[in-house]
Coordinates of C-alpha atoms in Angstrom, one line a residue:
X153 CA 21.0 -0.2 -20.1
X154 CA 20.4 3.4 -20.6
X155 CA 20.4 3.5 -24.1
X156 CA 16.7 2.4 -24.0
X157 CA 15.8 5.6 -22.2
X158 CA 17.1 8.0 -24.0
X159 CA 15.1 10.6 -25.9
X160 CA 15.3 10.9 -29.5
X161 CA 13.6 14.3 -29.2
X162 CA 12.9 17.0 -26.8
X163 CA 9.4 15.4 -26.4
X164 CA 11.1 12.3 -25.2
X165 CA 10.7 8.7 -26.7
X166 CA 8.0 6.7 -28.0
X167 CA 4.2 7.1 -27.7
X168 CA 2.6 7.2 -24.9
X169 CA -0.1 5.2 -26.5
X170 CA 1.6 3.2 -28.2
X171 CA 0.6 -0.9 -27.3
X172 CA 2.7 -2.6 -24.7
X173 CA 5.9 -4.2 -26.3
X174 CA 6.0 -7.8 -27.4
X175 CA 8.7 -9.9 -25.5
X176 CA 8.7 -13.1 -27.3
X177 CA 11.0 -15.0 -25.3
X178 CA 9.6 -14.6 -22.1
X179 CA 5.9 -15.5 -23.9
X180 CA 8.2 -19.0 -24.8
X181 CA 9.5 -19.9 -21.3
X182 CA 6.6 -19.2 -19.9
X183 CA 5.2 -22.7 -19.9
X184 CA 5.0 -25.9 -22.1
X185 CA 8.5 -26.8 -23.8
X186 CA 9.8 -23.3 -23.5
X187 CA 9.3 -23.6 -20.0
X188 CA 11.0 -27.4 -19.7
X189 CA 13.9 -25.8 -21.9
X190 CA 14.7 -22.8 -19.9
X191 CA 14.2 -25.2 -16.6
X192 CA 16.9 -27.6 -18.4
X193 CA 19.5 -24.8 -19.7
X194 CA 19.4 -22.7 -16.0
X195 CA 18.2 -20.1 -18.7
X196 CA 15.7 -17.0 -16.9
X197 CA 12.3 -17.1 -16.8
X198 CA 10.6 -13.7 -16.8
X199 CA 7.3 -13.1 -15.4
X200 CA 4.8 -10.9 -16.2
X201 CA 5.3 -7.7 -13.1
X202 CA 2.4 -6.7 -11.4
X203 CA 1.3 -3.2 -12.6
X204 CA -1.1 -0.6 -10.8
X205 CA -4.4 -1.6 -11.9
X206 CA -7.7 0.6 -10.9
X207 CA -9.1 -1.3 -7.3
X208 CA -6.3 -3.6 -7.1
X209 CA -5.1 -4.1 -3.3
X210 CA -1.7 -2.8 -1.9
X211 CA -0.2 -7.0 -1.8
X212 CA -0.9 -9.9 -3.1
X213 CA -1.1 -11.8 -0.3
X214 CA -0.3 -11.0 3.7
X215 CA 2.8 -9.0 4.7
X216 CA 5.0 -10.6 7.4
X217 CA 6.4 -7.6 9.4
X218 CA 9.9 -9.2 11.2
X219 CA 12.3 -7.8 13.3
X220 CA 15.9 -8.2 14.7
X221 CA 17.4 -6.9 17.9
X222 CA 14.9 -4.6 19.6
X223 CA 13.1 -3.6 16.7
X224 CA 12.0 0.1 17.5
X225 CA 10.0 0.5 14.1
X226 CA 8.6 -2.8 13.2
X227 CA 4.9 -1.9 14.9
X228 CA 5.2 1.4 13.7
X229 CA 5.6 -0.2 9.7
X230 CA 3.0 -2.6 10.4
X231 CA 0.2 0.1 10.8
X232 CA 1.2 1.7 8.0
X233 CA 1.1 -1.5 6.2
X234 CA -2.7 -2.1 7.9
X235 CA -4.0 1.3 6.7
X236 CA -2.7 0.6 3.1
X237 CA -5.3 -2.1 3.5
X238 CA -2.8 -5.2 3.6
X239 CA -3.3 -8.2 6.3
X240 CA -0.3 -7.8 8.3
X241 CA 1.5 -11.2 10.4
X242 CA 3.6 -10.9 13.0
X243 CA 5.1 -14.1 12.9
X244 CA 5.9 -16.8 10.0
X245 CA 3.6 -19.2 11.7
X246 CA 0.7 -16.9 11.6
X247 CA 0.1 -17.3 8.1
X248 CA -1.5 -20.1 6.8
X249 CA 0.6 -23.2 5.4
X250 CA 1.4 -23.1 1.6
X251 CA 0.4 -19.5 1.6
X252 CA 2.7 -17.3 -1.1
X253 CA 3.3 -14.0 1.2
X254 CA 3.0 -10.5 -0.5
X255 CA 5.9 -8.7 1.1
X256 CA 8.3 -9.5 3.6
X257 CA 9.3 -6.4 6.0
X258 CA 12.5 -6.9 8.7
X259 CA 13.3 -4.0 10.4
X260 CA 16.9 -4.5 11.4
X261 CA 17.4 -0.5 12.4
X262 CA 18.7 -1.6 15.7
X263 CA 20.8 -3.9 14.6
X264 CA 24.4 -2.9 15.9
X265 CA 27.1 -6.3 16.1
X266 CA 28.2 -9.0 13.5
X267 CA 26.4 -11.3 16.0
X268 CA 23.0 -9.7 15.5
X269 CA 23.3 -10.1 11.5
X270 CA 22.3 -13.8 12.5
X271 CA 19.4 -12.9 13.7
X272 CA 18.6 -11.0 10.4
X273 CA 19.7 -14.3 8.5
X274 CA 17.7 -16.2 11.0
X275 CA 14.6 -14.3 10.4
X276 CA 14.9 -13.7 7.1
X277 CA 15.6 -17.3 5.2
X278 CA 12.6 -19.1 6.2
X279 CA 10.6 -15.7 5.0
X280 CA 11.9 -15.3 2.1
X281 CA 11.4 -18.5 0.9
X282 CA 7.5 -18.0 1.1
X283 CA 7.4 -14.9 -1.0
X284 CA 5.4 -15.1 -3.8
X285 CA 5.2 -13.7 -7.4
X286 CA 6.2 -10.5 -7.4
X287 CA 6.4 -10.0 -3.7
X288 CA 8.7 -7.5 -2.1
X289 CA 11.0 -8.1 0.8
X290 CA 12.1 -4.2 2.2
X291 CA 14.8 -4.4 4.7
X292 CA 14.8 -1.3 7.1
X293 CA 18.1 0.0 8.3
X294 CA 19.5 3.0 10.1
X295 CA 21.7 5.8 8.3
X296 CA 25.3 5.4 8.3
X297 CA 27.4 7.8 9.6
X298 CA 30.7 9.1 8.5
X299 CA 33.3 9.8 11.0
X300 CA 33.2 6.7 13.5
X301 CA 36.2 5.5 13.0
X302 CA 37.9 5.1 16.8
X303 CA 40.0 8.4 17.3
X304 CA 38.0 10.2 14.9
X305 CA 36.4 13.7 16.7
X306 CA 33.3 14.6 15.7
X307 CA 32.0 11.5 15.2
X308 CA 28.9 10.0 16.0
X309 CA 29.7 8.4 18.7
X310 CA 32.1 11.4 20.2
X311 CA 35.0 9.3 20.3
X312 CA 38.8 10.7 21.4
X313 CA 40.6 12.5 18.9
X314 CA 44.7 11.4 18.6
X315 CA 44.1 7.9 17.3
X316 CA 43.9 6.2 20.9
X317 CA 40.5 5.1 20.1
X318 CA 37.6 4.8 22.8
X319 CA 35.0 1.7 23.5
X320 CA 32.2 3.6 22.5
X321 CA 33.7 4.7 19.1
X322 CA 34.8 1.0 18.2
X323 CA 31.4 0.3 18.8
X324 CA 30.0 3.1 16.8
X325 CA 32.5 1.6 14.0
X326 CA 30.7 -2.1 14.0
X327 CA 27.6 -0.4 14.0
X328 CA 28.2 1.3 10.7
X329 CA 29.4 -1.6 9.3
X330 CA 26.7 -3.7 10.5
X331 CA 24.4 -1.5 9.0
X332 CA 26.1 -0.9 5.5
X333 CA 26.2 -4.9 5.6
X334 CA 22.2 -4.8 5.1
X335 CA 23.2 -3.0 1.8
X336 CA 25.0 -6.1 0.9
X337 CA 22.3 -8.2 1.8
X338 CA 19.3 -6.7 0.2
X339 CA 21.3 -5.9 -3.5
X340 CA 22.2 -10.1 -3.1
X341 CA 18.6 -10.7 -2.0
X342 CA 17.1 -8.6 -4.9
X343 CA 19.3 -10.7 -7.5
X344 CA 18.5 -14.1 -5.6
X345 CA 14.3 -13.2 -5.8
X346 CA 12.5 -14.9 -8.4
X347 CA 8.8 -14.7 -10.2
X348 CA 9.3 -10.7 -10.7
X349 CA 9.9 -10.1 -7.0
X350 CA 12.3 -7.1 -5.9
X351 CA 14.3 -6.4 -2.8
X352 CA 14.9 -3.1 -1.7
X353 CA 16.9 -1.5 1.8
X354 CA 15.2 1.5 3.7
X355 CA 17.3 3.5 5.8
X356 CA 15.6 5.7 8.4
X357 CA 16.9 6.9 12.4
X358 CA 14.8 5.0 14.7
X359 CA 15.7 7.5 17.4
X360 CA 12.2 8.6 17.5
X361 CA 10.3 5.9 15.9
X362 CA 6.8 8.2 15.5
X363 CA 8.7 10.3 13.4
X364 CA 11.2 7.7 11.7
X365 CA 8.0 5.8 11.0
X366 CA 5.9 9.0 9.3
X367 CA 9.1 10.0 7.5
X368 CA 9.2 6.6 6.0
X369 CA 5.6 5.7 5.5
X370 CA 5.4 6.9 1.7
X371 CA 8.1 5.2 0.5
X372 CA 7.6 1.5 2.3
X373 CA 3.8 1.8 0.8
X374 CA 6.0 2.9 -3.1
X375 CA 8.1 0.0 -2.4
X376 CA 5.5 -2.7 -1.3
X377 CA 3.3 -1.6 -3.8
X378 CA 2.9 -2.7 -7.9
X379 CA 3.8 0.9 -8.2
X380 CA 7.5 -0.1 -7.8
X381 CA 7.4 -3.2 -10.3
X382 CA 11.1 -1.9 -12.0
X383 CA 12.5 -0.8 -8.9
X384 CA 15.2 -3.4 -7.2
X385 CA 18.2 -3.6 -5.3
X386 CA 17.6 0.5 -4.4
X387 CA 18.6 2.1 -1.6
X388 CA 16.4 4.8 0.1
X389 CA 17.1 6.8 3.2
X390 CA 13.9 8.8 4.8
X391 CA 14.1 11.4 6.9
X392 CA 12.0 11.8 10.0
X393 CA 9.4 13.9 9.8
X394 CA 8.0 15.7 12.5
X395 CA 4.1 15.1 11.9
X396 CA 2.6 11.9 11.0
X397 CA 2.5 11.8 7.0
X398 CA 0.0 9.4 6.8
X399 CA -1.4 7.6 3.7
X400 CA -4.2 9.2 2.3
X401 CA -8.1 7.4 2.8
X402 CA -8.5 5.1 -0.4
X403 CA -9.8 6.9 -3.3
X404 CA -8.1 10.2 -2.0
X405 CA -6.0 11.7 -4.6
X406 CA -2.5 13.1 -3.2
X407 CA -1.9 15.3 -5.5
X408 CA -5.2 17.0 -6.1
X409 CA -5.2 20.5 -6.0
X410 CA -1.7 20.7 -7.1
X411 CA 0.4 22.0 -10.4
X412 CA 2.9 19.8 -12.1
X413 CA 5.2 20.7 -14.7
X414 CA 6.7 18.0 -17.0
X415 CA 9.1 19.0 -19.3
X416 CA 9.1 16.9 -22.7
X417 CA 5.3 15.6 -22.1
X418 CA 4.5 14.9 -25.9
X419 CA 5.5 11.7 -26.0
X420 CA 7.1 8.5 -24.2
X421 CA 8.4 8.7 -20.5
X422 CA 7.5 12.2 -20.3
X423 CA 3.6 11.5 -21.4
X424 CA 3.5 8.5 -18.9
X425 CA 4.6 10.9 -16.1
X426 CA 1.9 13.5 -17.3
X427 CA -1.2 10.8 -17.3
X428 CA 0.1 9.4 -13.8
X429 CA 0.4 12.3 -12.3
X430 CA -3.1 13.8 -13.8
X431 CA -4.4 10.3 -12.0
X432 CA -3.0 11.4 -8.8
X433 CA -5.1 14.8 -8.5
X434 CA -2.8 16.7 -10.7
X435 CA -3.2 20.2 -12.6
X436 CA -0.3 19.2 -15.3
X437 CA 1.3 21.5 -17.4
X438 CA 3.3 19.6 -19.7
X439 CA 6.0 21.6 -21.7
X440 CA 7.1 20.3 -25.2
X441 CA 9.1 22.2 -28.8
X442 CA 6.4 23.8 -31.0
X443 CA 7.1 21.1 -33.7
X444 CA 6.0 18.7 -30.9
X445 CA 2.3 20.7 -30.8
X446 CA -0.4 18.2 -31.7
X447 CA 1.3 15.5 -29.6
X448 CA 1.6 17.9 -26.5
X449 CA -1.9 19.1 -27.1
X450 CA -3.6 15.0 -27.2
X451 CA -1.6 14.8 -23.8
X452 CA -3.2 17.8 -22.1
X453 CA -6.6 16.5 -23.8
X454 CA -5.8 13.1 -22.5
X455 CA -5.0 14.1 -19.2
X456 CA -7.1 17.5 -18.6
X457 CA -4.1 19.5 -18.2
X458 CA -2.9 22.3 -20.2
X459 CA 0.1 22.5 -22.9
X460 CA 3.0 25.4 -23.5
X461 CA 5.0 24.8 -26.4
X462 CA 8.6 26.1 -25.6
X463 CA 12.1 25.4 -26.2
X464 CA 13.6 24.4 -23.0
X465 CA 17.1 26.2 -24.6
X466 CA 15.4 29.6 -25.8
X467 CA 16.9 32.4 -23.9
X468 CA 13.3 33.8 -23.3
X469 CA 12.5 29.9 -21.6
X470 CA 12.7 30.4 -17.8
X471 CA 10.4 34.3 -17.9
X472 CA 7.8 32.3 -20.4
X473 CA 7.4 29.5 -17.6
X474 CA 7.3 31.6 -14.8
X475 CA 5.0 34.2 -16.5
X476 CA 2.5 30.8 -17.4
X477 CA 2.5 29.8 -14.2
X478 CA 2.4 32.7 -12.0
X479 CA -0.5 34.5 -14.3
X480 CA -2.4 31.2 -14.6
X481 CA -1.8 28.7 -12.3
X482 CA -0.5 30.8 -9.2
X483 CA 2.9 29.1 -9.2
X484 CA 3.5 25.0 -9.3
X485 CA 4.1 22.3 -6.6
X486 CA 5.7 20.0 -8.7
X487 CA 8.8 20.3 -11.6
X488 CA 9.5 17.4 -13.2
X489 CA 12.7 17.9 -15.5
X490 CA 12.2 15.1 -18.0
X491 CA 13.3 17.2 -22.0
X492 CA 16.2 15.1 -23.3
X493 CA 18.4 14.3 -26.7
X494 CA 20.7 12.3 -27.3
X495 CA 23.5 12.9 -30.3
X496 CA 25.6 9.4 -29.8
X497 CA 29.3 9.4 -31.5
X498 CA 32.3 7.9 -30.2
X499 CA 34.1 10.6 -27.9
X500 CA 37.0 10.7 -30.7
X501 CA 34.2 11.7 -33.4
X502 CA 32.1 14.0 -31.2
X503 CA 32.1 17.3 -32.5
X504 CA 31.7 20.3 -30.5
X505 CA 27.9 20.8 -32.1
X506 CA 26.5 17.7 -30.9
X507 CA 28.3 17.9 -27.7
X508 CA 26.9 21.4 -27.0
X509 CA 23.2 20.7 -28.0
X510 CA 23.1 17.8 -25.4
X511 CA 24.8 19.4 -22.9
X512 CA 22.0 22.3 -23.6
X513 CA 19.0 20.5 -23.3
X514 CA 19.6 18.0 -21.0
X515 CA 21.4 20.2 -18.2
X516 CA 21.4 23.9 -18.7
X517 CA 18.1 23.9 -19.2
X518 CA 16.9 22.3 -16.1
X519 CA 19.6 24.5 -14.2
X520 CA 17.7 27.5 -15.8
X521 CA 14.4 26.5 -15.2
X522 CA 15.0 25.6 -11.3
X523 CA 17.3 29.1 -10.9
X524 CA 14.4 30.9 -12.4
X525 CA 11.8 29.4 -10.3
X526 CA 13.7 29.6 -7.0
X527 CA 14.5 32.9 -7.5
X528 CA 10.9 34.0 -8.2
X529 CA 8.4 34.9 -5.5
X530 CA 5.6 32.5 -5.1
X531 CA 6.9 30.7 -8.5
X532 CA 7.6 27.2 -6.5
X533 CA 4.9 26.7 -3.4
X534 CA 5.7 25.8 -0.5
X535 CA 6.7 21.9 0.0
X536 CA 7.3 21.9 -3.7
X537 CA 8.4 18.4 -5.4
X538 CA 11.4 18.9 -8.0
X539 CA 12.3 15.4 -10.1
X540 CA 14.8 15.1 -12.7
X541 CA 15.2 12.5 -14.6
X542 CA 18.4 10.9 -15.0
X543 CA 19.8 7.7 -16.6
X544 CA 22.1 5.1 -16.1
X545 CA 24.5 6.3 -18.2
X546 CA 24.8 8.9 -15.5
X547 CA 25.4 6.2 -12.9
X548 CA 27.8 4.0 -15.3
X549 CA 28.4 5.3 -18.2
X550 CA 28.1 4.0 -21.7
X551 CA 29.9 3.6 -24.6
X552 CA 29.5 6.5 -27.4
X553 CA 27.7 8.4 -25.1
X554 CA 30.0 10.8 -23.0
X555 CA 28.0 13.6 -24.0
X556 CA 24.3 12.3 -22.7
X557 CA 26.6 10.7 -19.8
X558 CA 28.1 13.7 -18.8
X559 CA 25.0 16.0 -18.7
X560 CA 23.0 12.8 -16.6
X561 CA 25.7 12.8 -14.3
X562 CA 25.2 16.6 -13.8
X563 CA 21.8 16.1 -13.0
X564 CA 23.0 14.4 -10.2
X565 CA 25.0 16.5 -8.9
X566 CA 22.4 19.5 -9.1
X567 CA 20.2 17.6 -7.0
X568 CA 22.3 16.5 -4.4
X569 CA 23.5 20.7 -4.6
X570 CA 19.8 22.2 -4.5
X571 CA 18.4 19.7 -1.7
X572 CA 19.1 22.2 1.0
X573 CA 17.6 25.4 -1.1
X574 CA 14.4 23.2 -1.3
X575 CA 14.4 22.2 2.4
X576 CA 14.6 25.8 3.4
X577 CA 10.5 26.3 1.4
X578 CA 10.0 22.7 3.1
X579 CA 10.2 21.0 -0.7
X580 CA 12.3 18.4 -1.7
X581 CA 14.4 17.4 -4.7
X582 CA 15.5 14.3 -6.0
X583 CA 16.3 11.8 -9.7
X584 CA 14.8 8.8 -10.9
X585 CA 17.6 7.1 -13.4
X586 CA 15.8 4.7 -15.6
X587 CA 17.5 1.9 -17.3
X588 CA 16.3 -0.2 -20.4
X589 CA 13.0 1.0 -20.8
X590 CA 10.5 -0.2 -23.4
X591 CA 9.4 2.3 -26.2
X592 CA 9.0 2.9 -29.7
X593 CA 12.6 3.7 -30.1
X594 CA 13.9 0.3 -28.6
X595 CA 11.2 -1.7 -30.7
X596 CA 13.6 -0.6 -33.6
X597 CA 16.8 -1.5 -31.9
X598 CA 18.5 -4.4 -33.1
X599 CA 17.5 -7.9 -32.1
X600 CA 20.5 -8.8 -30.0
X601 CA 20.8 -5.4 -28.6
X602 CA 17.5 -5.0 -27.3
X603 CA 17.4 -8.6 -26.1
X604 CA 20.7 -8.1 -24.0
X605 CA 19.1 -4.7 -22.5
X606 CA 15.9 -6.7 -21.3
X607 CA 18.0 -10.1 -19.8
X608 CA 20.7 -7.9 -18.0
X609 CA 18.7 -7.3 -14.7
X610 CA 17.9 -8.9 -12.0
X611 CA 14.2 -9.1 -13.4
X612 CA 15.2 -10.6 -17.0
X613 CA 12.9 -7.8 -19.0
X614 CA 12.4 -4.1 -19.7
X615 CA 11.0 -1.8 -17.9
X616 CA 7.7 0.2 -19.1
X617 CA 7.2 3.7 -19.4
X618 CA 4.7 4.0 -16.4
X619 CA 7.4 2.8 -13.9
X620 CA 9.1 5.8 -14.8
X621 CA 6.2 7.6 -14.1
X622 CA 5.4 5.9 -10.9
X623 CA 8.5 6.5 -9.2
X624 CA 8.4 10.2 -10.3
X625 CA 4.8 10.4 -9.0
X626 CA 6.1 9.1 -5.4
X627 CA 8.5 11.6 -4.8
X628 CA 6.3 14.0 -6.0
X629 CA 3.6 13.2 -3.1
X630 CA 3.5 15.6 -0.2
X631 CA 3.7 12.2 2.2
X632 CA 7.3 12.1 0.7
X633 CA 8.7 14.8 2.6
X634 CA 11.6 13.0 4.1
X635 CA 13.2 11.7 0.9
X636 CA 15.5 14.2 -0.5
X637 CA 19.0 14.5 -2.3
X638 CA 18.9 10.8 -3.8
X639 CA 19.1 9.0 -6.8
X640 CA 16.4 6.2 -7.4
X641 CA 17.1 4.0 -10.6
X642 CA 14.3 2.6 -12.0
X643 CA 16.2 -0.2 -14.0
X644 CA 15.3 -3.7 -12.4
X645 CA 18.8 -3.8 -10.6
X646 CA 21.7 -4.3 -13.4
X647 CA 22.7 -7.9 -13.2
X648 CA 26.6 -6.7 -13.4
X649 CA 27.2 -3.4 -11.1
X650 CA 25.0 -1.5 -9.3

């Protein structure tokens, strides 16, 4: 799980450069023998993912855009889908027999009894059964809403208060759990998909569908995409947005003309987020410890950014950023909080040093750095992007890590707190929590530890660096306006849990 992520540093882990690891068992079930084994034995069979690759289309094959009920959004998606360049179907028996489809869309927003949820089924089980390698299948909800229980007031559905109950709020209660059902169904789909292919639940208010679909349109192209090759079983909700936010012409950088920060760039996840962001359009300032110089300074070369070697901790951190990026850059569009350690003991053998220096760099710091540049005029532009990023640990936990736990889980927290401050400038702030990621670090793990890290998902491997980096870059996109407050993990979906 999250072990594999953590930083050993304040640079982060692992080389950015460093050659893409070796996974020896999934090069033996492959094919030949290894293959007829793993076939035999029920044992899994991972698949290479499909990766961003310069000039590579959005699918690989033709989406299939479904819908159940009325279906306010499903056209809407399908354009979106056609401007990303993808051959869109409207029906199963549009696309050609023995065809493997690319992506599998069901908009199910409208869906509102346990009777419709047949139709989902319905639609869904002859789809899914033609998805091909690495496909995606993105079911598209509606937001749940609290209060509709019958007799609650204030609810959505304005029901009585005094615990009579009304017909409207009953029906405002099967409604929600209709909807929360589709959770269900796409984190069971996700671990049912096979050949590297993810499911993952959108949640948007088809109220207006112009704006439900604009709000959305960023992160159904993330999520159809090879971009989100370690992201499964998610759950994202988009906001409407009032203008269309669409997809930029192909070629067209989205983030050109804008600064990034990344804090630990020298090395590992951090670098990774620094080069994909740089490939975006990006000005990236990445921000690494002094004694992490000459690796900060080949990621700025790399990337044609610039470096600023600081201690996150120092008192003097947050005026030396601001005073960088005010006198040179004008301020930034996008903070990426990414500077992490870990110092792993038992919680009975944790000492007050190690649990202080964590809890320095890997929350107080970004509090800091975010109180600083909110409270500075013109530091943070207008629409700015803030990531942090997270871990599973934060999410679940894990053992002889309460420290690096604790300050992921607080990371949390601070986003879900500051996404109002960063609506008021028309920005957004949000996590990515990645789970067993491949670097340098895990290479050195033992055999039976990393080996258990890469099997225990739903896609039977690692994740890479760059898918990270991937989904930091999405939320980092002006097009991603409506995503806000949330937690994305970036771990393949965890076999056991969440």
């Amino acid at each position: 799980m999250s072990r594999a992520h953590r930083p050993r540093n304040r640079s982060g882990e692992g080389a950015a450069t460093a050659p893409r690891p070796v996974d020896r068992y999934r090069e033996l079930t492959a094919a030949g023998p290894g293959a007829w084994v793993a076939r035999r034995l029920g044992l899994p069979r991972p698949v290479a993912l499909r990766r961003t690759e310069p000039g590579q289309p959005l699918l690989a094959g033709p989406a299939l855009v479904l819908g159940a009920g009325a279906a306010p959004l499903a056209g809407g998606l399908a354009d979106v889908l056609r401007a990303g360049g993808a051959q869109v179907h409207p029906e199963l028996s549009g696309v050609a027999a023995g065809a493997a489809l690319g992506a599998v869309v069901l908009d199910a927003s409208a869906v509102a009894t346990v009777e419709d949820l047949e139709q989902v089924r319905a639609a869904l089980a002859p789809a899914f059964r033609r998805l091909g390698p690495c496909g995606r299948l993105l079911l598209v909800g509606a937001p749940v809403p609290p209060g509709t229980a019958p007799g609650a007031s204030g609810g959505a559905s304005g029901g009585a208060s005094g615990g009579t109950g009304t017909a409207s709020s009953a029906a405002a209660v099967e409604r929600a759990a209709v909807q929360q059902a589709l959770e269900g169904l796409s984190r069971s789909a996700a671990k049912e998909a096979r050949a590297g292919a993810t499911a993952n639940l959108l949640r948007v208010d088809p109220a207006d569908p112009a704006a439900a679909v604009a709000g959305a349109a960023s992160t159904l192209l993330f999520l159809a995409s090879a971009r989100s090759a370690f992201v499964s079983g998610q759950v994202v909700t988009a906001a409407p947005v009032p203008a269309p936010a669409a997809p930029p012409p192909a070629g067209e950088q989205p983030l050109a003309g804008r600064v990034a920060v990344v804090t630990g760039a020298a090395r590992g996840i951090g670098a990774a987020i620094a080069e994909v962001l740089a490939a975006r359009g990006a000005h990236v300032v990445g921000v690494d410890v002094p004694a992490a110089g000459e690796a900060l300074a080949a990621v700025a070369n790399r990337t044609g950014g610039s470096a600023l070697q600081m201690d996150v901790t120092a008192p003097s951190a947050p005026a030396r950023l601001l005073e960088h990026l005010l006198a040179r850059h004008g301020g930034a569009d996008v903070v990426v909080h990414n500077a992490g350690i870990t110092r792993d003991r038992l919680l009975v053998n944790l000492d007050a040093q190690r649990w202080a220096s964590v809890l320095a760099v890997n929350l107080a710091a970004p509090l800091r750095l975010t109180d600083a540049l909110l409270a500075a005029d013109g530091a943070l532009r207008p629409g700015a992007r803030v990531v942090a990023v997270s871990s599973m640990s934060g999410i679940a936990g894990n053992r002889g890590q309460t420290n690096y736990a604790a300050s992921k889980a607080g990371l949390i927290g601070a986003v879900r707190a500051l996404a109002p401050a960063l609506a008021q400038r028309s920005g957004t702030v949000n996590a990515v929590a990645p789970g067993f990621i491949e670097t340098e670090m895990t290479a050195r793990t033992p055999l039976l530890t990393r080996e258990a890290g890469r099997r225990l998902s739903s896609l039977h491997q690692g994740g890479l660096p760059v898918d990270v980096a991937e989904a930091v870059a999405w939320l980092a996109e002006p097009a991603s306006a409506g995503v806000t407050g949330q937690v994305v993990r970036v771990d393949g979906q965890n076999l056991i849990g969440a």
